[in-house]
Every structure is written in C-alpha cells, then in structure tokens.
PDB file of N, CA and C in Angstrom:
ATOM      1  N   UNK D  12     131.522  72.143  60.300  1.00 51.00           N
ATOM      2  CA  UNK D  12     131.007  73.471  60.606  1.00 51.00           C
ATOM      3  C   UNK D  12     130.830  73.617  62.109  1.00 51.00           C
ATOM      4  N   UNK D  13     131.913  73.267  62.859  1.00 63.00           N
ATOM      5  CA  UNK D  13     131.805  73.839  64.054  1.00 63.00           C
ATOM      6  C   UNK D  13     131.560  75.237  64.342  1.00 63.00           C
ATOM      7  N   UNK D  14     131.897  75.876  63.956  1.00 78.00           N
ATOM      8  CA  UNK D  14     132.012  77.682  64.129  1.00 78.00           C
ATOM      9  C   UNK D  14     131.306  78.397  63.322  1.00 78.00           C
ATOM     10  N   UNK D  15     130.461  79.216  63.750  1.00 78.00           N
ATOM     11  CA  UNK D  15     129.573  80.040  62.812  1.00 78.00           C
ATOM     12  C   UNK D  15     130.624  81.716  63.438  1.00 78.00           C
ATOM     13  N   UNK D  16     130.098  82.319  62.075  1.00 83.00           N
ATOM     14  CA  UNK D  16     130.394  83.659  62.277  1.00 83.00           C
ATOM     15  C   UNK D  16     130.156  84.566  62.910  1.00 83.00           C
ATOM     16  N   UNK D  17     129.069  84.397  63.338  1.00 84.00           N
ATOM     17  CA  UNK D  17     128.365  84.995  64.832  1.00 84.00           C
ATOM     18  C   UNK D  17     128.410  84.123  66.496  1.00 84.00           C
ATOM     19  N   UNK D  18     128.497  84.304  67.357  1.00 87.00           N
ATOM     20  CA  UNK D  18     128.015  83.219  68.408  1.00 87.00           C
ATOM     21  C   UNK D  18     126.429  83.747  68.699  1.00 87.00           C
ATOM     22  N   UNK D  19     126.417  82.468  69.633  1.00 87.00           N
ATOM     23  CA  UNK D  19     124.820  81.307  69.352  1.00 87.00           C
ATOM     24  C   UNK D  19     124.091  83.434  70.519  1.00 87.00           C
ATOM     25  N   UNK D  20     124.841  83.829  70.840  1.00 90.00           N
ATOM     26  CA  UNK D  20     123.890  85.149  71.501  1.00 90.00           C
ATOM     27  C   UNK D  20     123.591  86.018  70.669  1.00 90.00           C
ATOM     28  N   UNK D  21     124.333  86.850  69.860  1.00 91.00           N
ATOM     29  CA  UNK D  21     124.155  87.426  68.695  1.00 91.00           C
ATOM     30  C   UNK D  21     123.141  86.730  67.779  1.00 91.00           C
ATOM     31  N   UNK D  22     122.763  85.647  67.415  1.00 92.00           N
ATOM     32  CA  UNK D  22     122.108  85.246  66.135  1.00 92.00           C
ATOM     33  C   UNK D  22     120.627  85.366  67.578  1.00 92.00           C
ATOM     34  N   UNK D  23     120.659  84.826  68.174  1.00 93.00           N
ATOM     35  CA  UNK D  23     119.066  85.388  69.049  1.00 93.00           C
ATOM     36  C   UNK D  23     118.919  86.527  69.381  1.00 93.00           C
ATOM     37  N   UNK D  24     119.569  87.310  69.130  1.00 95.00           N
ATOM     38  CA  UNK D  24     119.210  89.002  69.438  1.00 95.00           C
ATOM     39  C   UNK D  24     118.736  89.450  68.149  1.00 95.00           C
ATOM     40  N   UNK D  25     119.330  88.331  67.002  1.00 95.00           N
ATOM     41  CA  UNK D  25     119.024  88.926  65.618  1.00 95.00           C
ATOM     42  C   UNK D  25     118.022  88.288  64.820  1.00 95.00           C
ATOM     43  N   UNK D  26     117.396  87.080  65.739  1.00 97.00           N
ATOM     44  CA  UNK D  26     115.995  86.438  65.210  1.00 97.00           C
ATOM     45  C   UNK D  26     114.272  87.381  66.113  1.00 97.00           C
ATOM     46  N   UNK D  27     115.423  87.920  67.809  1.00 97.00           N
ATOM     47  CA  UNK D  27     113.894  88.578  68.047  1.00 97.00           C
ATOM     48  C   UNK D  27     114.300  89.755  67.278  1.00 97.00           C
ATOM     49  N   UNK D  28     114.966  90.338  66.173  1.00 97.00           N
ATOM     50  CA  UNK D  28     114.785  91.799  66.055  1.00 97.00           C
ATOM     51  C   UNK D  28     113.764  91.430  64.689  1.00 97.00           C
ATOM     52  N   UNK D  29     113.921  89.995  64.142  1.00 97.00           N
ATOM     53  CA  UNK D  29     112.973  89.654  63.085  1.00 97.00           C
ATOM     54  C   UNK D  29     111.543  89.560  63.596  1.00 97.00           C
ATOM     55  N   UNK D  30     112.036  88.780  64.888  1.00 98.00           N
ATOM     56  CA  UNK D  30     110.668  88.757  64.913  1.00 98.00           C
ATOM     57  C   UNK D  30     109.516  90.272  65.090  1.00 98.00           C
ATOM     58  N   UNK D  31     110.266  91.048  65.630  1.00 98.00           N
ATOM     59  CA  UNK D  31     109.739  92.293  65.973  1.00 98.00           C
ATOM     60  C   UNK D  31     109.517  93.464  64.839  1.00 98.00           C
ATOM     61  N   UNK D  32     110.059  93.119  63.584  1.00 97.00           N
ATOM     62  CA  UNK D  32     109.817  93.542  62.209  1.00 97.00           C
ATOM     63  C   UNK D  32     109.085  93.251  61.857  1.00 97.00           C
ATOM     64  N   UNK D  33     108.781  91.562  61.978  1.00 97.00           N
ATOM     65  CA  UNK D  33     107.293  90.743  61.598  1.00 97.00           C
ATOM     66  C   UNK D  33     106.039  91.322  62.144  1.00 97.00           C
ATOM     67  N   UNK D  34     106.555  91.576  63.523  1.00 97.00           N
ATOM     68  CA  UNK D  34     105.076  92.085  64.434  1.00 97.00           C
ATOM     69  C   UNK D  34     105.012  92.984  63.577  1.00 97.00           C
ATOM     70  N   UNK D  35     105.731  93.737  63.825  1.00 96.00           N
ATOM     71  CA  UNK D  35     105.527  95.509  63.267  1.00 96.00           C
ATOM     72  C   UNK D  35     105.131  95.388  61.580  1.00 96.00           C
ATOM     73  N   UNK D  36     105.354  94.855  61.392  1.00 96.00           N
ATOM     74  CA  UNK D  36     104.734  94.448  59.466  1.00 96.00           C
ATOM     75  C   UNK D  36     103.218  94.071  59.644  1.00 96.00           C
ATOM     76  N   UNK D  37     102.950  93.029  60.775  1.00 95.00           N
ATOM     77  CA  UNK D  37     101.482  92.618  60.614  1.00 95.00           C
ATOM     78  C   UNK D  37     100.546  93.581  61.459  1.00 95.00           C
ATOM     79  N   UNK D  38     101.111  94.701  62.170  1.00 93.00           N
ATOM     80  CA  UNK D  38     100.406  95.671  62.441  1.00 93.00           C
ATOM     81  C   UNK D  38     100.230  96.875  61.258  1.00 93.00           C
ATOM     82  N   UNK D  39     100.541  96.708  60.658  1.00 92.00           N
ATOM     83  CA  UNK D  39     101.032  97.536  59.615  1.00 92.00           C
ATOM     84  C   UNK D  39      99.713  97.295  58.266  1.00 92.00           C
ATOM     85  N   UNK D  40      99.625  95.686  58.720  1.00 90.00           N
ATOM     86  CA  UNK D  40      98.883  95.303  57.613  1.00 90.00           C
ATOM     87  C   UNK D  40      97.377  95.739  57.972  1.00 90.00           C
ATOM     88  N   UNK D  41      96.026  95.494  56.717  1.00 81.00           N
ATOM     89  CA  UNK D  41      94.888  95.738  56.510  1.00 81.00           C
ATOM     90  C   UNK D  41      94.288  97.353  56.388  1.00 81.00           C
ATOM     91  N   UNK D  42      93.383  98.105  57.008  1.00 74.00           N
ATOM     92  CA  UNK D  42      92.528  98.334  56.963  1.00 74.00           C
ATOM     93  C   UNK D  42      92.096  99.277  55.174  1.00 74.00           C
ATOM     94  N   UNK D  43      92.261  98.401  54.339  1.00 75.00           N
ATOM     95  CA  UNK D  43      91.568  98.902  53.034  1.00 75.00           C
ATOM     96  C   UNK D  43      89.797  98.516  53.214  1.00 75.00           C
ATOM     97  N   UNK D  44      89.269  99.005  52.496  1.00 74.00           N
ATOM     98  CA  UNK D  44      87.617  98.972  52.193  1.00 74.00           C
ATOM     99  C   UNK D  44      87.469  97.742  51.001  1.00 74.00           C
ATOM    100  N   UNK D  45      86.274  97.538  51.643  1.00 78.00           N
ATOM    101  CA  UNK D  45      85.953  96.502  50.721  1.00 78.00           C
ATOM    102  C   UNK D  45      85.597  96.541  49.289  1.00 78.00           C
ATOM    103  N   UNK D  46      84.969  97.685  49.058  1.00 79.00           N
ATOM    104  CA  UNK D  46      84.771  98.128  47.728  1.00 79.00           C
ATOM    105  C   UNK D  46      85.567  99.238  47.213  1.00 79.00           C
ATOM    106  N   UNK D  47      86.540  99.659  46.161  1.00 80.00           N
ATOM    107  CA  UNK D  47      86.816 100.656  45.807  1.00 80.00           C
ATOM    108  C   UNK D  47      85.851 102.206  46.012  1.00 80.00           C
ATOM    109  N   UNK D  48      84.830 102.085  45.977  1.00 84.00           N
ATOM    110  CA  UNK D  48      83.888 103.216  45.702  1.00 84.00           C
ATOM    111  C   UNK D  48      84.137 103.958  47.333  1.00 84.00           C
ATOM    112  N   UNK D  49      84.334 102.822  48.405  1.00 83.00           N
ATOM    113  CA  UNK D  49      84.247 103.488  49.836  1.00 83.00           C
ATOM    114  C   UNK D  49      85.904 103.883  50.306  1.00 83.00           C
ATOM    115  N   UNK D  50      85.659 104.914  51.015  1.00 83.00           N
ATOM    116  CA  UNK D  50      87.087 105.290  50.976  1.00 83.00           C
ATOM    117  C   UNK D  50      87.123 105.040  52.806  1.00 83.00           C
ATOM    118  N   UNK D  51      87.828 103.940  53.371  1.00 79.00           N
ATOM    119  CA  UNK D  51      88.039 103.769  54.742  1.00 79.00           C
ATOM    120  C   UNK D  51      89.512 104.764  55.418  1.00 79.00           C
ATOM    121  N   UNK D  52      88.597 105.578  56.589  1.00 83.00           N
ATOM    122  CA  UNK D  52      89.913 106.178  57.579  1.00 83.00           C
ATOM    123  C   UNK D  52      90.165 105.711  58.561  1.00 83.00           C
ATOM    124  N   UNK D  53      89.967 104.056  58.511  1.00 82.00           N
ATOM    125  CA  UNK D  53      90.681 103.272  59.545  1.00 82.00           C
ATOM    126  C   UNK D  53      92.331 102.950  58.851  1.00 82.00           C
ATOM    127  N   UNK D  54      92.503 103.222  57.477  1.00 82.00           N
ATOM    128  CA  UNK D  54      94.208 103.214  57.570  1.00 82.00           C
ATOM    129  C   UNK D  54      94.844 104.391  57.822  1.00 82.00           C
ATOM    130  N   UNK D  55      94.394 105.421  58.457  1.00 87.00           N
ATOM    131  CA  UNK D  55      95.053 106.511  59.283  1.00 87.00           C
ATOM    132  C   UNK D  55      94.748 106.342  61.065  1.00 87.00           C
ATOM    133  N   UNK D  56      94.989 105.221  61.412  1.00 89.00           N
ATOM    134  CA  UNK D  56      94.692 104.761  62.648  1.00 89.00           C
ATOM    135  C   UNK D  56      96.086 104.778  63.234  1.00 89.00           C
ATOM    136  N   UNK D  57      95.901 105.012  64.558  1.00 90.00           N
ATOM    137  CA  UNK D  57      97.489 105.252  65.362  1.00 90.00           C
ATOM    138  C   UNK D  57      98.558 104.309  65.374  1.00 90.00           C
ATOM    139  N   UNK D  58      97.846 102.944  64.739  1.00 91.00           N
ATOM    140  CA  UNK D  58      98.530 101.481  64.933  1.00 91.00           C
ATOM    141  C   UNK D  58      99.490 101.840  63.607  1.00 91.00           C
ATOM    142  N   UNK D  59      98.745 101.671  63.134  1.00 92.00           N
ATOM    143  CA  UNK D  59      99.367 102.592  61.217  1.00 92.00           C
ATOM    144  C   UNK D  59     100.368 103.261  61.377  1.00 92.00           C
ATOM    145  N   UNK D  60      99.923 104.352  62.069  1.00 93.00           N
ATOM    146  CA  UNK D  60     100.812 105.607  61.540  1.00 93.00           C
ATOM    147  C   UNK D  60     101.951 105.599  62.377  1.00 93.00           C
ATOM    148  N   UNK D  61     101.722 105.073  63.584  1.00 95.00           N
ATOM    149  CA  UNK D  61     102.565 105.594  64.810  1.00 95.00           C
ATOM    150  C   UNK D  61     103.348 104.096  65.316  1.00 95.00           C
ATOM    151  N   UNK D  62     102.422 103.075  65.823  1.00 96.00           N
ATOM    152  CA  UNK D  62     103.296 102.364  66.655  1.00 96.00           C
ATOM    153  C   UNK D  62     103.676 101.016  65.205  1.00 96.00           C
ATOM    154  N   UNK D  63     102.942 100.904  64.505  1.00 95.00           N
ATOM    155  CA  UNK D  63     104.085  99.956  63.579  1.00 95.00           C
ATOM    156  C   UNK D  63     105.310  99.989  62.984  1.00 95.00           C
ATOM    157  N   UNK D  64     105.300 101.615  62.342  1.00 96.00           N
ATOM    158  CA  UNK D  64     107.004 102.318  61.774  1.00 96.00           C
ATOM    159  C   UNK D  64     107.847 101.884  63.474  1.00 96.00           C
ATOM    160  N   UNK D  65     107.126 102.307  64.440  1.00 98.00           N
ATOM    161  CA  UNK D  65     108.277 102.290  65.592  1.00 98.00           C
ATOM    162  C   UNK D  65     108.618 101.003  65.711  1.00 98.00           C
ATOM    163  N   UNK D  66     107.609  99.899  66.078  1.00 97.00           N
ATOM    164  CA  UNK D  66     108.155  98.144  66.212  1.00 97.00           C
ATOM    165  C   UNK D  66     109.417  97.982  64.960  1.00 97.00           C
ATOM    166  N   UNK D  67     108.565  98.340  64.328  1.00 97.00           N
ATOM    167  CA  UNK D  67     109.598  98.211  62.746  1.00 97.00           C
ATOM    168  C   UNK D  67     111.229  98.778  63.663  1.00 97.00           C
ATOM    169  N   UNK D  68     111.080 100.085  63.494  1.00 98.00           N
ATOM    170  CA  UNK D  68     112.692 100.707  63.388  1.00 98.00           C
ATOM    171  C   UNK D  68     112.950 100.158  65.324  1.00 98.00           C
ATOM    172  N   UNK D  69     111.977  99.893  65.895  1.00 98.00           N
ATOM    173  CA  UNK D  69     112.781  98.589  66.752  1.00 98.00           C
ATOM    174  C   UNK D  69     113.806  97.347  66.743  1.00 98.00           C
ATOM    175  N   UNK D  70     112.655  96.893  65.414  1.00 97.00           N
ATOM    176  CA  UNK D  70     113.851  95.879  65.074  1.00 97.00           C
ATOM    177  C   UNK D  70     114.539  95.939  64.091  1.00 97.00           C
ATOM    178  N   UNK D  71     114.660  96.794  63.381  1.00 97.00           N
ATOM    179  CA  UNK D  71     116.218  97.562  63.105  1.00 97.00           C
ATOM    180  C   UNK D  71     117.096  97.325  63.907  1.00 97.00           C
ATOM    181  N   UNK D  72     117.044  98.225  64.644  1.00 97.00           N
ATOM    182  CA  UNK D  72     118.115  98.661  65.935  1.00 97.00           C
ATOM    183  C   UNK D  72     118.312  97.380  66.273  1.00 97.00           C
ATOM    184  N   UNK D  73     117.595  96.282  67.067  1.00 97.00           N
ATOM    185  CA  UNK D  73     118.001  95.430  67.378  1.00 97.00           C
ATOM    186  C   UNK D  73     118.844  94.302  66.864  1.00 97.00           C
ATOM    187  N   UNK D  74     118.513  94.403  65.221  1.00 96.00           N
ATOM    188  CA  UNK D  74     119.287  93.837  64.019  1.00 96.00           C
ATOM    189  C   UNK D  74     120.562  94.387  64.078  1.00 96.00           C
ATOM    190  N   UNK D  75     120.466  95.633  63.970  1.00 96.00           N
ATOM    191  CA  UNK D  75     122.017  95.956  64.230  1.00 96.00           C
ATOM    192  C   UNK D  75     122.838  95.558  65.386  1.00 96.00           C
ATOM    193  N   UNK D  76     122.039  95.986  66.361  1.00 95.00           N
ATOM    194  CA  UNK D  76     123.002  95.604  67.431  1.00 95.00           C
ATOM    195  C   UNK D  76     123.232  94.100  67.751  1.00 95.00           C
ATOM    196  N   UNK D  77     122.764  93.371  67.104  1.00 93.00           N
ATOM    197  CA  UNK D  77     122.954  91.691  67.309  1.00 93.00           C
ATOM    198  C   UNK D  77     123.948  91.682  66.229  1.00 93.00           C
ATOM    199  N   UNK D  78     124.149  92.458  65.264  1.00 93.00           N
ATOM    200  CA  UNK D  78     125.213  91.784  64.293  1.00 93.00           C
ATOM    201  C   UNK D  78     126.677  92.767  64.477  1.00 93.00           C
ATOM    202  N   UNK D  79     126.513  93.487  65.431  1.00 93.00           N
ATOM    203  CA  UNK D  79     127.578  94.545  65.822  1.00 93.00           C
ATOM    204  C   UNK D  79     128.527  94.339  66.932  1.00 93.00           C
ATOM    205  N   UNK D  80     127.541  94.107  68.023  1.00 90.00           N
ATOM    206  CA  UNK D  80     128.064  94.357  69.091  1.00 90.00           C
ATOM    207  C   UNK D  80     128.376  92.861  69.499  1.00 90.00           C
ATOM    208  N   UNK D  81     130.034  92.921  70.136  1.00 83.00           N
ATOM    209  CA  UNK D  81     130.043  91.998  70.402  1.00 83.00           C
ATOM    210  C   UNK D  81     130.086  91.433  72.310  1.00 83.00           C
ATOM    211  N   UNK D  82     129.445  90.200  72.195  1.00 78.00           N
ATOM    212  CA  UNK D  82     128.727  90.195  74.051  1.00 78.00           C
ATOM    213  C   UNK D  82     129.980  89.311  74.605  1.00 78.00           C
ATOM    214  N   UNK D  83     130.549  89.514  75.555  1.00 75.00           N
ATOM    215  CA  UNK D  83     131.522  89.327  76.474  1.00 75.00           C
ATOM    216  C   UNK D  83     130.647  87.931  77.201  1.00 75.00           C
ATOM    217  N   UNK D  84     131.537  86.801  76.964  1.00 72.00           N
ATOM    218  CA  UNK D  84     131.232  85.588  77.832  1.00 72.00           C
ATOM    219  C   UNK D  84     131.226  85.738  79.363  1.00 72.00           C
ATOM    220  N   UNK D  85     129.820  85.209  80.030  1.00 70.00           N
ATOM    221  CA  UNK D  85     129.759  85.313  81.351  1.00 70.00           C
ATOM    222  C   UNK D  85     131.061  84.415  82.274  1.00 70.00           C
ATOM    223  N   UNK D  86     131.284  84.822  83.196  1.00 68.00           N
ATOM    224  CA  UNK D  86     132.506  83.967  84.315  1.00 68.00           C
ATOM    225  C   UNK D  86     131.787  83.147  84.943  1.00 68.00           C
TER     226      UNK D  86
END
C-alpha cells in the first residue's frame, strides 16, 4: 500500500474539516434544564443558534474541498 487515493495534503485538509465539525457539534451540545418541569432559554443562546450551524457548515466546505480539489506540488 504505497499509494493512497488521496495525497498526504488532501487527507489533512479533510481531518481539520473533522475536526471543525467536532468543535461545532460540542458547541452545539448542552444547555437542557435539569428538571423537566423548568423550561431553560439558555438553548436559544447565540452559540446554538448562530455560530455552531456555521463551524459545522465550515467544515463541510472544508470536507469538500479536501476531497475535491486537487493541490499542485510545490517546486
């Protein structure tokens, strides 16, 4: 297995776009209440609503473009 299907630049453009899905997932995560009976409006918080979907469809994009585009060897 000398040769993978990607080269070694592409597969690191396509582990930070994981990693940046991950971020954006663990921002994404918590603020429920501890008891059913209380209803918490910390999960309508800007982290929530606004900047985790974006990290997320960050690393989208970056997923794609690591498995798309192909990078021209430096001289």
């Amino acid at each position: 297995m000398d040769k993978f299907a990607l080269p070694q630049r592409n597969i690191v453009v396509i582990l930070i776009g994981l990693l940046l899905m991950i971020l954006g997932f663990i921002l994404l995560a918590g603020g429920g209440s501890a008891s059913p009976e209380e209803f918490s409006y910390e999960m309508f918080s800007t982290r929530r609503l606004t900047v985790a979907p974006l990290v997320i469809l960050a690393g989208i994009v970056v997923e794609i473009v690591g498995v798309v585009k192909v990078f021209r060897k430096r001289k």
